[in-house]
Amino acid sequence: MRTAAIVFGALGGAAVIMGALTVGGVIPEFTAQLTWMFWFALGGVLLLSSIAFAVCRGRGEE
């Protein structure tokens, strides 16, 4: 579960950075659907899931 938490945390952080770059105008929007709000919402969901994986007690792990 630690590996999943690290992966989801890294992806969430990358999504938030993409949102910040989109807001700042550094990179243009890829399509009409991939706005800054999409990137921040995706980052929030991924970061919350990484927290869930971090506190989850797996059956096979110590």
mmCIF file of N, CA and C in Angstrom:
data_model
loop_
_atom_site.group_PDB
_atom_site.id
_atom_site.type_symbol
_atom_site.label_atom_id
_atom_site.label_comp_id
_atom_site.label_asym_id
_atom_site.label_seq_id
_atom_site.Cartn_x
_atom_site.Cartn_y
_atom_site.Cartn_z
ATOM 1 N N MET A 1 0.805 -1.187 0.000
ATOM 2 C CA MET A 1 0.000 0.000 0.000
ATOM 3 C C MET A 1 0.858 1.265 0.000
ATOM 4 N N ARG A 2 2.059 1.175 0.539
ATOM 5 C CA ARG A 2 2.926 2.350 0.529
ATOM 6 C C ARG A 2 3.280 2.762 -0.887
ATOM 7 N N THR A 3 3.518 1.790 -1.738
ATOM 8 C CA THR A 3 3.870 2.092 -3.124
ATOM 9 C C THR A 3 2.723 2.795 -3.825
ATOM 10 N N ALA A 4 1.511 2.329 -3.598
ATOM 11 C CA ALA A 4 0.341 2.972 -4.207
ATOM 12 C C ALA A 4 0.196 4.400 -3.685
ATOM 13 N N ALA A 5 0.456 4.620 -2.401
ATOM 14 C CA ALA A 5 0.360 5.963 -1.836
ATOM 15 C C ALA A 5 1.387 6.894 -2.461
ATOM 16 N N ILE A 6 2.582 6.401 -2.677
ATOM 17 C CA ILE A 6 3.624 7.216 -3.299
ATOM 18 C C ILE A 6 3.264 7.547 -4.742
ATOM 19 N N VAL A 7 2.772 6.561 -5.480
ATOM 20 C CA VAL A 7 2.409 6.779 -6.884
ATOM 21 C C VAL A 7 1.262 7.781 -6.995
ATOM 22 N N PHE A 8 0.206 7.585 -6.205
ATOM 23 C CA PHE A 8 -0.931 8.494 -6.268
ATOM 24 C C PHE A 8 -0.552 9.887 -5.769
ATOM 25 N N GLY A 9 0.314 9.970 -4.788
ATOM 26 C CA GLY A 9 0.780 11.270 -4.316
ATOM 27 C C GLY A 9 1.581 12.015 -5.368
ATOM 28 N N ALA A 10 2.446 11.297 -6.066
ATOM 29 C CA ALA A 10 3.240 11.921 -7.122
ATOM 30 C C ALA A 10 2.354 12.378 -8.284
ATOM 31 N N LEU A 11 1.393 11.546 -8.662
ATOM 32 C CA LEU A 11 0.482 11.929 -9.735
ATOM 33 C C LEU A 11 -0.389 13.119 -9.326
ATOM 34 N N GLY A 12 -0.826 13.134 -8.078
ATOM 35 C CA GLY A 12 -1.609 14.264 -7.586
ATOM 36 C C GLY A 12 -0.809 15.556 -7.574
ATOM 37 N N GLY A 13 0.429 15.466 -7.147
ATOM 38 C CA GLY A 13 1.297 16.642 -7.168
ATOM 39 C C GLY A 13 1.554 17.152 -8.575
ATOM 40 N N ALA A 14 1.736 16.221 -9.503
ATOM 41 C CA ALA A 14 1.942 16.618 -10.895
ATOM 42 C C ALA A 14 0.693 17.275 -11.473
ATOM 43 N N ALA A 15 -0.486 16.780 -11.104
ATOM 44 C CA ALA A 15 -1.725 17.377 -11.586
ATOM 45 C C ALA A 15 -1.900 18.793 -11.042
ATOM 46 N N VAL A 16 -1.553 19.010 -9.781
ATOM 47 C CA VAL A 16 -1.652 20.345 -9.200
ATOM 48 C C VAL A 16 -0.666 21.296 -9.881
ATOM 49 N N ILE A 17 0.520 20.824 -10.175
ATOM 50 C CA ILE A 17 1.504 21.655 -10.875
ATOM 51 C C ILE A 17 1.009 21.999 -12.273
ATOM 52 N N MET A 18 0.398 21.036 -12.965
ATOM 53 C CA MET A 18 -0.169 21.321 -14.281
ATOM 54 C C MET A 18 -1.268 22.371 -14.189
ATOM 55 N N GLY A 19 -2.092 22.297 -13.136
ATOM 56 C CA GLY A 19 -3.126 23.304 -12.931
ATOM 57 C C GLY A 19 -2.544 24.680 -12.685
ATOM 58 N N ALA A 20 -1.494 24.747 -11.883
ATOM 59 C CA ALA A 20 -0.858 26.027 -11.601
ATOM 60 C C ALA A 20 -0.216 26.617 -12.850
ATOM 61 N N LEU A 21 0.386 25.773 -13.661
ATOM 62 C CA LEU A 21 0.985 26.253 -14.907
ATOM 63 C C LEU A 21 -0.084 26.724 -15.887
ATOM 64 N N THR A 22 -1.231 26.083 -15.871
ATOM 65 C CA THR A 22 -2.323 26.504 -16.745
ATOM 66 C C THR A 22 -2.894 27.844 -16.285
ATOM 67 N N VAL A 23 -3.048 28.015 -14.964
ATOM 68 C CA VAL A 23 -3.551 29.287 -14.433
ATOM 69 C C VAL A 23 -2.579 30.412 -14.758
ATOM 70 N N GLY A 24 -1.297 30.149 -14.596
ATOM 71 C CA GLY A 24 -0.290 31.167 -14.842
ATOM 72 C C GLY A 24 -0.089 31.510 -16.305
ATOM 73 N N GLY A 25 -0.648 30.725 -17.184
ATOM 74 C CA GLY A 25 -0.507 30.981 -18.605
ATOM 75 C C GLY A 25 0.810 30.499 -19.186
ATOM 76 N N VAL A 26 1.545 29.723 -18.422
ATOM 77 C CA VAL A 26 2.818 29.202 -18.912
ATOM 78 C C VAL A 26 2.587 28.206 -20.036
ATOM 79 N N ILE A 27 1.596 27.344 -19.854
ATOM 80 C CA ILE A 27 1.223 26.398 -20.898
ATOM 81 C C ILE A 27 -0.228 26.651 -21.278
ATOM 82 N N PRO A 28 -0.561 26.487 -22.545
ATOM 83 C CA PRO A 28 -1.961 26.686 -22.940
ATOM 84 C C PRO A 28 -2.800 25.472 -22.555
ATOM 85 N N GLU A 29 -4.118 25.666 -22.573
ATOM 86 C CA GLU A 29 -5.015 24.552 -22.330
ATOM 87 C C GLU A 29 -4.907 23.582 -23.498
ATOM 88 N N PHE A 30 -4.841 22.283 -23.194
ATOM 89 C CA PHE A 30 -4.730 21.283 -24.243
ATOM 90 C C PHE A 30 -6.016 21.202 -25.049
ATOM 91 N N THR A 31 -7.102 21.070 -24.347
ATOM 92 C CA THR A 31 -8.421 21.072 -24.973
ATOM 93 C C THR A 31 -9.349 21.898 -24.100
ATOM 94 N N ALA A 32 -10.577 22.043 -24.520
ATOM 95 C CA ALA A 32 -11.524 22.835 -23.739
ATOM 96 C C ALA A 32 -11.847 22.167 -22.410
ATOM 97 N N GLN A 33 -11.723 20.851 -22.328
ATOM 98 C CA GLN A 33 -12.062 20.137 -21.102
ATOM 99 C C GLN A 33 -10.946 20.164 -20.062
ATOM 100 N N LEU A 34 -9.719 20.360 -20.469
ATOM 101 C CA LEU A 34 -8.589 20.309 -19.538
ATOM 102 C C LEU A 34 -8.228 21.707 -19.044
ATOM 103 N N THR A 35 -9.126 22.291 -18.269
ATOM 104 C CA THR A 35 -8.907 23.618 -17.713
ATOM 105 C C THR A 35 -8.174 23.500 -16.383
ATOM 106 N N TRP A 36 -7.904 24.643 -15.763
ATOM 107 C CA TRP A 36 -7.205 24.633 -14.482
ATOM 108 C C TRP A 36 -8.057 23.977 -13.405
ATOM 109 N N MET A 37 -9.367 24.135 -13.510
ATOM 110 C CA MET A 37 -10.252 23.526 -12.512
ATOM 111 C C MET A 37 -10.182 22.005 -12.584
ATOM 112 N N PHE A 38 -10.092 21.458 -13.790
ATOM 113 C CA PHE A 38 -9.948 20.010 -13.960
ATOM 114 C C PHE A 38 -8.675 19.521 -13.293
ATOM 115 N N TRP A 39 -7.554 20.212 -13.522
ATOM 116 C CA TRP A 39 -6.275 19.777 -12.979
ATOM 117 C C TRP A 39 -6.263 19.840 -11.456
ATOM 118 N N PHE A 40 -6.842 20.904 -10.881
ATOM 119 C CA PHE A 40 -6.877 21.000 -9.422
ATOM 120 C C PHE A 40 -7.807 19.958 -8.809
ATOM 121 N N ALA A 41 -8.937 19.702 -9.445
ATOM 122 C CA ALA A 41 -9.852 18.682 -8.931
ATOM 123 C C ALA A 41 -9.214 17.301 -9.019
ATOM 124 N N LEU A 42 -8.560 17.014 -10.141
ATOM 125 C CA LEU A 42 -7.870 15.727 -10.294
ATOM 126 C C LEU A 42 -6.762 15.590 -9.262
ATOM 127 N N GLY A 43 -6.010 16.657 -9.039
ATOM 128 C CA GLY A 43 -4.953 16.628 -8.034
ATOM 129 C C GLY A 43 -5.501 16.388 -6.639
ATOM 130 N N GLY A 44 -6.625 17.009 -6.324
ATOM 131 C CA GLY A 44 -7.245 16.809 -5.016
ATOM 132 C C GLY A 44 -7.703 15.378 -4.809
ATOM 133 N N VAL A 45 -8.334 14.818 -5.829
ATOM 134 C CA VAL A 45 -8.800 13.424 -5.724
ATOM 135 C C VAL A 45 -7.616 12.475 -5.577
ATOM 136 N N LEU A 46 -6.572 12.689 -6.351
ATOM 137 C CA LEU A 46 -5.405 11.807 -6.271
ATOM 138 C C LEU A 46 -4.677 11.948 -4.938
ATOM 139 N N LEU A 47 -4.569 13.165 -4.431
ATOM 140 C CA LEU A 47 -3.909 13.349 -3.142
ATOM 141 C C LEU A 47 -4.731 12.747 -2.003
ATOM 142 N N LEU A 48 -6.056 12.868 -2.075
ATOM 143 C CA LEU A 48 -6.892 12.228 -1.063
ATOM 144 C C LEU A 48 -6.794 10.707 -1.133
ATOM 145 N N SER A 49 -6.707 10.169 -2.343
ATOM 146 C CA SER A 49 -6.562 8.712 -2.449
ATOM 147 C C SER A 49 -5.192 8.263 -1.948
ATOM 148 N N SER A 50 -4.168 9.089 -2.116
ATOM 149 C CA SER A 50 -2.854 8.715 -1.578
ATOM 150 C C SER A 50 -2.883 8.711 -0.050
ATOM 151 N N ILE A 51 -3.634 9.621 0.547
ATOM 152 C CA ILE A 51 -3.783 9.618 2.006
ATOM 153 C C ILE A 51 -4.510 8.351 2.445
ATOM 154 N N ALA A 52 -5.543 7.983 1.693
ATOM 155 C CA ALA A 52 -6.290 6.770 2.034
ATOM 156 C C ALA A 52 -5.403 5.536 1.944
ATOM 157 N N PHE A 53 -4.569 5.456 0.911
ATOM 158 C CA PHE A 53 -3.658 4.321 0.787
ATOM 159 C C PHE A 53 -2.599 4.334 1.880
ATOM 160 N N ALA A 54 -2.191 5.516 2.316
ATOM 161 C CA ALA A 54 -1.148 5.602 3.338
ATOM 162 C C ALA A 54 -1.648 5.141 4.706
ATOM 163 N N VAL A 55 -2.901 5.422 5.019
ATOM 164 C CA VAL A 55 -3.408 5.042 6.333
ATOM 165 C C VAL A 55 -4.077 3.672 6.335
ATOM 166 N N CYS A 56 -4.298 3.118 5.152
ATOM 167 C CA CYS A 56 -4.943 1.795 5.042
ATOM 168 C C CYS A 56 -3.989 0.711 5.538
ATOM 169 N N ARG A 57 -4.525 -0.208 6.263
ATOM 170 C CA ARG A 57 -3.739 -1.346 6.751
ATOM 171 C C ARG A 57 -4.003 -2.535 5.856
ATOM 172 N N GLY A 58 -3.028 -2.875 5.033
ATOM 173 C CA GLY A 58 -3.192 -4.028 4.157
ATOM 174 C C GLY A 58 -3.080 -5.316 4.928
ATOM 175 N N ARG A 59 -3.701 -6.360 4.435
ATOM 176 C CA ARG A 59 -3.662 -7.643 5.118
ATOM 177 C C ARG A 59 -2.292 -8.303 5.067
ATOM 178 N N GLY A 60 -1.589 -8.117 3.945
ATOM 179 C CA GLY A 60 -0.315 -8.795 3.777
ATOM 180 C C GLY A 60 0.884 -8.007 4.248
ATOM 181 N N GLU A 61 0.689 -6.774 4.696
ATOM 182 C CA GLU A 61 1.805 -5.948 5.106
ATOM 183 C C GLU A 61 1.825 -5.764 6.607
ATOM 184 N N GLU A 62 2.957 -5.332 7.098
ATOM 185 C CA GLU A 62 3.116 -5.131 8.544
ATOM 186 C C GLU A 62 2.693 -3.750 8.948
#
